[in-house]
PDB file of C-alpha atoms in Angstrom:
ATOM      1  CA  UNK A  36       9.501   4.341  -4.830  1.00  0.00           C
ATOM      2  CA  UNK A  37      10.754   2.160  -7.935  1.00  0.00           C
ATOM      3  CA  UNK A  38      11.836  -1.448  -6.715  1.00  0.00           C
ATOM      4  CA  UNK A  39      13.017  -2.366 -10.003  1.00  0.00           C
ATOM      5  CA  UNK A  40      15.918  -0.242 -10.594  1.00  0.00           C
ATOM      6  CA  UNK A  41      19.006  -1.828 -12.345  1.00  0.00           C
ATOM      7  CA  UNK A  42      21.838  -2.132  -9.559  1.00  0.00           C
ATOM      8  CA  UNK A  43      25.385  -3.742  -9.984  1.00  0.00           C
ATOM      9  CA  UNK A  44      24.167  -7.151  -8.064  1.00  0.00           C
ATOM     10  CA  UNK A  45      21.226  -7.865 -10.815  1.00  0.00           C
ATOM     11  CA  UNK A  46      22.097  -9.832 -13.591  1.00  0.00           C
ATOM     12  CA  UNK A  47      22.148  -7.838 -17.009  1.00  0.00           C
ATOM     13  CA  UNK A  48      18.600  -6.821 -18.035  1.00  0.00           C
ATOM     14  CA  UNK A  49      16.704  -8.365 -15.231  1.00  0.00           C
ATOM     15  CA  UNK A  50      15.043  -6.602 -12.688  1.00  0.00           C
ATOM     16  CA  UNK A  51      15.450  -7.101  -8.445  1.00  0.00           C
ATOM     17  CA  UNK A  52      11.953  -9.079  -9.463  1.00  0.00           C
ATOM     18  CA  UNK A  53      13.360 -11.513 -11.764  1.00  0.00           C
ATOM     19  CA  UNK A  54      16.501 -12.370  -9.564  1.00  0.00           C
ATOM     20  CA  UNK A  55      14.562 -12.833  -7.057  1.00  0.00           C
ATOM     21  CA  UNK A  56      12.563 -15.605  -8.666  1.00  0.00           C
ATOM     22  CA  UNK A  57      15.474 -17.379 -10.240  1.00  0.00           C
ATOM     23  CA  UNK A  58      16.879 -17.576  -6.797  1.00  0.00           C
ATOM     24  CA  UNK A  59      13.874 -18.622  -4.935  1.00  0.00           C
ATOM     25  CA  UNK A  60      14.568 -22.226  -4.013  1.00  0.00           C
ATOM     26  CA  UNK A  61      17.804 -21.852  -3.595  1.00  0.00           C
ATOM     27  CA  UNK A  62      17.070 -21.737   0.221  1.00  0.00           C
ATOM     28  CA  UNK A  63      14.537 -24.328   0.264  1.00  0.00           C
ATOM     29  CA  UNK A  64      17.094 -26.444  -1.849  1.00  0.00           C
ATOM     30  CA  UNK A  65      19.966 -25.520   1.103  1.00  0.00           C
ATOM     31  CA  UNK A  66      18.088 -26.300   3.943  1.00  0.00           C
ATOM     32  CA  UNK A  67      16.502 -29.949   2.794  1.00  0.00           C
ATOM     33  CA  UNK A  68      20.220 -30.827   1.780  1.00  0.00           C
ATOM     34  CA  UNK A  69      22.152 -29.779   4.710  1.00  0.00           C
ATOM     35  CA  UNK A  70      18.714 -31.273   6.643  1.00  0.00           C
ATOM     36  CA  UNK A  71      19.143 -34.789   4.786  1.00  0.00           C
ATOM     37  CA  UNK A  72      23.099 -35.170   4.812  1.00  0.00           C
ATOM     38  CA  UNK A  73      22.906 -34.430   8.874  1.00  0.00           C
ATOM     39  CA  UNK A  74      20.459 -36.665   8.979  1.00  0.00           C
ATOM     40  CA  UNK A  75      21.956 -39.392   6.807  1.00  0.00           C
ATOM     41  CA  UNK A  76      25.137 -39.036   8.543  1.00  0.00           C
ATOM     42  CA  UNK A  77      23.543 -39.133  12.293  1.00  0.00           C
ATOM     43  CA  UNK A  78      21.909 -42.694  11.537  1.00  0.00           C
ATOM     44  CA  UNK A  79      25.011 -43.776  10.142  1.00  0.00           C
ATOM     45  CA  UNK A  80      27.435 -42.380  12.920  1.00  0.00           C
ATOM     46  CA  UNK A  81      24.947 -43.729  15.633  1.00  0.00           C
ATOM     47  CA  UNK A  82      26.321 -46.894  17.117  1.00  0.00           C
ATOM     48  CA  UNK A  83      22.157 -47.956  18.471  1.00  0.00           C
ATOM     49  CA  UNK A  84      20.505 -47.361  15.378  1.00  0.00           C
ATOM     50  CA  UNK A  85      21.957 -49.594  13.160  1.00  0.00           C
ATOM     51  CA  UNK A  86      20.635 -52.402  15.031  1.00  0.00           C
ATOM     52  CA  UNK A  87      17.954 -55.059  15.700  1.00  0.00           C
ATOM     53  CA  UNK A  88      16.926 -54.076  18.665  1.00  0.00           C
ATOM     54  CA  UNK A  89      17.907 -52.228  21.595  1.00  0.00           C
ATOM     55  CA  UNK A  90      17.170 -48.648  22.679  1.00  0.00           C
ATOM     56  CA  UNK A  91      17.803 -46.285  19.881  1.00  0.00           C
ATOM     57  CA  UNK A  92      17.330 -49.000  17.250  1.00  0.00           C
ATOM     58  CA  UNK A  93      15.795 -48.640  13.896  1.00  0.00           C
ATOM     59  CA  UNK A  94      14.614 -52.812  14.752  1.00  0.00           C
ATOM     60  CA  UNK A  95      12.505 -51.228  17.538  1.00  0.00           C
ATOM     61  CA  UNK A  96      11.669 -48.166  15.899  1.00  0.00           C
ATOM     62  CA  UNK A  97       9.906 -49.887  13.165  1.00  0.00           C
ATOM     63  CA  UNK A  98       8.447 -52.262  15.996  1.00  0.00           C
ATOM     64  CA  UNK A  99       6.206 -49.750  17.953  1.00  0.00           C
ATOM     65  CA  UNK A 100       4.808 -47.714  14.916  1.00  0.00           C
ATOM     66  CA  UNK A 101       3.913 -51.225  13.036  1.00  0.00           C
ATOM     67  CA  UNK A 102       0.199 -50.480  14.432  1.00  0.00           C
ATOM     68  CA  UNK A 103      -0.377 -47.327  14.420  1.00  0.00           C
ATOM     69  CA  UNK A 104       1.156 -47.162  10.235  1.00  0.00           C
ATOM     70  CA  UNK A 105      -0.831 -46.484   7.562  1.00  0.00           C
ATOM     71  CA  UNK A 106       0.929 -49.109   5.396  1.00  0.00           C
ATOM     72  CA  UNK A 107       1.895 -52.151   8.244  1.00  0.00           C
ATOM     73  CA  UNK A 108       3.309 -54.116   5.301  1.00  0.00           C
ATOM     74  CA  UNK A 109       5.645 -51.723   4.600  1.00  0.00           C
ATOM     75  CA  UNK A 110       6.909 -51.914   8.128  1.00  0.00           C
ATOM     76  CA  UNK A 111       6.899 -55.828   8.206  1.00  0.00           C
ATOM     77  CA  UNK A 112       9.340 -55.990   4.502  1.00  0.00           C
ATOM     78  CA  UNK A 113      11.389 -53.644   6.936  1.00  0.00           C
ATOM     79  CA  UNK A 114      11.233 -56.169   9.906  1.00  0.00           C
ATOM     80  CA  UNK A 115      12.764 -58.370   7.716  1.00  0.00           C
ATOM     81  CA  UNK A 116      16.051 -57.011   7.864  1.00  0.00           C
ATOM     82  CA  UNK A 117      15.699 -53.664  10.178  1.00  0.00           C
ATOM     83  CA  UNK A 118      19.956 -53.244   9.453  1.00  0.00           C
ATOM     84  CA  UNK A 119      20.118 -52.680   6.076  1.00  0.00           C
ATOM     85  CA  UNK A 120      16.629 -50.829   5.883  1.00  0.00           C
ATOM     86  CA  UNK A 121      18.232 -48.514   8.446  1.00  0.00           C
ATOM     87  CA  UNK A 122      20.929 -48.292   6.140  1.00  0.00           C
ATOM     88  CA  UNK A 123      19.586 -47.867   3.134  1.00  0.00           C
ATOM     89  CA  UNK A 124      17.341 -45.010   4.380  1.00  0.00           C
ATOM     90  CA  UNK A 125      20.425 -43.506   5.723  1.00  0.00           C
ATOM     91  CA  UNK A 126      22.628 -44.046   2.408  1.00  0.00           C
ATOM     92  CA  UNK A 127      19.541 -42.969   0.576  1.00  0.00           C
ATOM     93  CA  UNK A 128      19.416 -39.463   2.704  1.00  0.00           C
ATOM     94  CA  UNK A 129      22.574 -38.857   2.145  1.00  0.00           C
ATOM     95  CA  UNK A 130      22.342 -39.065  -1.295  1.00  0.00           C
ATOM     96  CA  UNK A 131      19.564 -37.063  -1.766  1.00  0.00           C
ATOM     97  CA  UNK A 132      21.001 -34.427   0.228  1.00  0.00           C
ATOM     98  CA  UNK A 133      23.984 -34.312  -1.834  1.00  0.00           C
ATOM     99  CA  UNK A 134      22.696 -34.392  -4.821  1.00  0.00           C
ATOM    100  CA  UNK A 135      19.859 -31.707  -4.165  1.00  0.00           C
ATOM    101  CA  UNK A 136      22.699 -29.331  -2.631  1.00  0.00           C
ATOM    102  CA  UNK A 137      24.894 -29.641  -5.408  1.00  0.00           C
ATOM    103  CA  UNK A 138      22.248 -29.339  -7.647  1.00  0.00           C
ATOM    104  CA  UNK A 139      23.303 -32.700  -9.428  1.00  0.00           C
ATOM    105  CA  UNK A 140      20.470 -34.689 -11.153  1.00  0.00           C
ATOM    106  CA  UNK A 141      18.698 -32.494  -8.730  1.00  0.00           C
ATOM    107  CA  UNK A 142      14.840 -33.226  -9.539  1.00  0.00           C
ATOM    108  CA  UNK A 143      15.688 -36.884  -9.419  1.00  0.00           C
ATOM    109  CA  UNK A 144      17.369 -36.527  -5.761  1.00  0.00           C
ATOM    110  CA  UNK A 145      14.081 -34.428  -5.264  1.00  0.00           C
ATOM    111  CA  UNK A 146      11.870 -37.280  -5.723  1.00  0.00           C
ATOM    112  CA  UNK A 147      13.920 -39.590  -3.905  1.00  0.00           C
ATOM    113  CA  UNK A 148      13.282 -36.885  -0.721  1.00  0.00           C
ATOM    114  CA  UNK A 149       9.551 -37.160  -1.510  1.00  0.00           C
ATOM    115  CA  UNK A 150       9.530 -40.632  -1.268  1.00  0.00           C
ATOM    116  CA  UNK A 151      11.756 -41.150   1.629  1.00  0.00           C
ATOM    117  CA  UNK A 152       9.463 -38.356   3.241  1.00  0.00           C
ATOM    118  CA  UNK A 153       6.329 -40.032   2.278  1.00  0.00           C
ATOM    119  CA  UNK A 154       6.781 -43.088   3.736  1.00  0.00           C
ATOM    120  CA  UNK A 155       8.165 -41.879   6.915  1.00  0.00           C
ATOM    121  CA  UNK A 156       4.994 -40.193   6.788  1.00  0.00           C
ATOM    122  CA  UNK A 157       3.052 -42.843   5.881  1.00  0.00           C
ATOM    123  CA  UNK A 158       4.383 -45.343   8.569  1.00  0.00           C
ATOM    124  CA  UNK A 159       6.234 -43.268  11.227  1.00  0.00           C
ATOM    125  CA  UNK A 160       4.726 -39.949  11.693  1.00  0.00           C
ATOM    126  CA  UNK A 161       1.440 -41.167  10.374  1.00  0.00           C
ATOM    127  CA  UNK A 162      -0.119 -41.576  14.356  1.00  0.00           C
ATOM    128  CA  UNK A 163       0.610 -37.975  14.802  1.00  0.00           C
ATOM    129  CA  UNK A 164      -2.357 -36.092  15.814  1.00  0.00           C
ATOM    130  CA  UNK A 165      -3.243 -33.447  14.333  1.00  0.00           C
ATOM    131  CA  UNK A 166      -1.838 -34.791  11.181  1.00  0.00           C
ATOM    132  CA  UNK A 167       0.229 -31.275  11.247  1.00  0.00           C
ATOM    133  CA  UNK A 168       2.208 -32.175  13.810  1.00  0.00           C
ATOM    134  CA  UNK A 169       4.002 -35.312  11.567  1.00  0.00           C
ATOM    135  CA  UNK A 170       7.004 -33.234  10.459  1.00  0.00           C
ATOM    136  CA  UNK A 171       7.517 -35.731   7.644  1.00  0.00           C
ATOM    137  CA  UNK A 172       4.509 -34.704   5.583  1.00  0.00           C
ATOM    138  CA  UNK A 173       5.897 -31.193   5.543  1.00  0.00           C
ATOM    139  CA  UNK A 174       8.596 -31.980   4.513  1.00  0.00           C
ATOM    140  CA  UNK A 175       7.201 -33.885   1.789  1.00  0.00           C
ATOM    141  CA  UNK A 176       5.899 -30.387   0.767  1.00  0.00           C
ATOM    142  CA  UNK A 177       8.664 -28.981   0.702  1.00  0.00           C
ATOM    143  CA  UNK A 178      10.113 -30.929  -1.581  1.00  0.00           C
ATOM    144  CA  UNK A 179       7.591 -30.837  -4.602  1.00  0.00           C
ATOM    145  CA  UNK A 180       8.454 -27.489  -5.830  1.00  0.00           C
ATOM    146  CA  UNK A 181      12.092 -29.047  -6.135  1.00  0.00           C
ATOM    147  CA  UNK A 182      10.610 -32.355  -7.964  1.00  0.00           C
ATOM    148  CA  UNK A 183       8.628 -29.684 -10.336  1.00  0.00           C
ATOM    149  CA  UNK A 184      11.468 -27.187 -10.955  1.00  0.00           C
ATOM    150  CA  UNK A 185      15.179 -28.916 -10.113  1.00  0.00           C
ATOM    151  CA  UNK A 186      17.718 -26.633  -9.796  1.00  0.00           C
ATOM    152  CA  UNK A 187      17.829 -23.909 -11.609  1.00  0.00           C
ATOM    153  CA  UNK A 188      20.857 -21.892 -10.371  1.00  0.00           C
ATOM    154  CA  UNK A 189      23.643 -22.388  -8.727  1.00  0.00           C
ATOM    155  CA  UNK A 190      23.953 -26.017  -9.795  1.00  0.00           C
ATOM    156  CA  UNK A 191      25.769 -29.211 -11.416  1.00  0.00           C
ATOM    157  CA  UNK A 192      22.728 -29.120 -13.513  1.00  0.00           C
ATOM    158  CA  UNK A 193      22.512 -25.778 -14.622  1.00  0.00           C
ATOM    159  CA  UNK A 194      26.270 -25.598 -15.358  1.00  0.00           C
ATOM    160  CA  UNK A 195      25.865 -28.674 -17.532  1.00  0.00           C
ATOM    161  CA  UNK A 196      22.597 -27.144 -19.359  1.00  0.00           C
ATOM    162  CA  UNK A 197      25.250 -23.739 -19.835  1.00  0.00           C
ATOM    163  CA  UNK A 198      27.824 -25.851 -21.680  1.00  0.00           C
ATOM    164  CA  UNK A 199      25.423 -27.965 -23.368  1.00  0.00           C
ATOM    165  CA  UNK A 200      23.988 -24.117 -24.365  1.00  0.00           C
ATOM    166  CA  UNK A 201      27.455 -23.364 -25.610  1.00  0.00           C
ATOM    167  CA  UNK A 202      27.756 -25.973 -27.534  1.00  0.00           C
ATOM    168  CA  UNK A 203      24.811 -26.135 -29.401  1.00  0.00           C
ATOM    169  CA  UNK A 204      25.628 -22.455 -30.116  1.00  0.00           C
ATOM    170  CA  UNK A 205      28.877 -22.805 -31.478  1.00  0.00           C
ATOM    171  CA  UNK A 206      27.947 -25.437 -34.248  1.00  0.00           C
ATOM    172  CA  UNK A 207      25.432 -22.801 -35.862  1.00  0.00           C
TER     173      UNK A 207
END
């Protein structure tokens, strides 16, 4: 049974194969942007967590992890002003999701999901035990093969690498 065969879906001279890897993260890339605008927007839209304290509160969150964090000084600079680190991790979701599901400086919006990952990892989820069940560190996984490869297809970027392609081509 040949897999390879050339059908009307397949871009010109590429096998089912090669399509298939081109398109690869494109579901990976879809879920963690859809994941991070929802959750961007939910802190935002959330009248307890922008807060001090109070039930809900991003001031209280940060309050009962302090101790059991791997980096406590991370989560006393956040103590400092618990409102705008609530917002900026919020603003800063949302832009990552954006960017990473329009594909638009998509390997530096990766990066910016690794890091916001990591140190929810490293200070929220970090009491988690086993370690596996601290959804933040997979997610930080999941974002490395976006950090290492952007976005390929299907994207701000590649569009702007096709034109740029053009371009160069028509001055020869």
């Amino acid at each position: 049974m040949r897999m390879d065969s050339h059908t009307s879906f397949l871009e010109e001279g590429h096998t089912w194969r090669d399509t298939a890897t081109r398109y690869a993260l494109l579901p990976l890339r879809i879920f963690l942007g859809v994941t991070f605008i929802y959750a961007g927007v939910d802190k935002l839209t959330n009248s307890a967590f922008l807060h001090d304290s109070g039930s809900g509160s991003i001031g209280d969150l940060m309050r009962s992890v302090r101790d059991t964090s791997a980096i406590p000084a991370l989560i006393d600079l956040s103590l400092k002003n618990p409102v705008a680190f609530g917002g900026a991790i919020a603003i800063g979701e949302l832009a990552v999701g954006i960017g990473t599901l329009l594909g638009l400086l998509s390997r530096l919006a990766a990066l910016g999901g690794a890091l916001i990952s990591l140190s929810l990892w490293l200070t929220v989820s970090w009491a988690s035990s086993p370690y596996y069940y601290g959804n933040d560190l997979a997610y930080l996984m999941a974002w490395l093969p976006l950090v290492l490869a952007g976005a390929p297809v299907l994207s701000v970027d590649a569009a702007i690498r096709a034109r740029r392609r053009q371009r160069a081509d028509g001055y020869r």
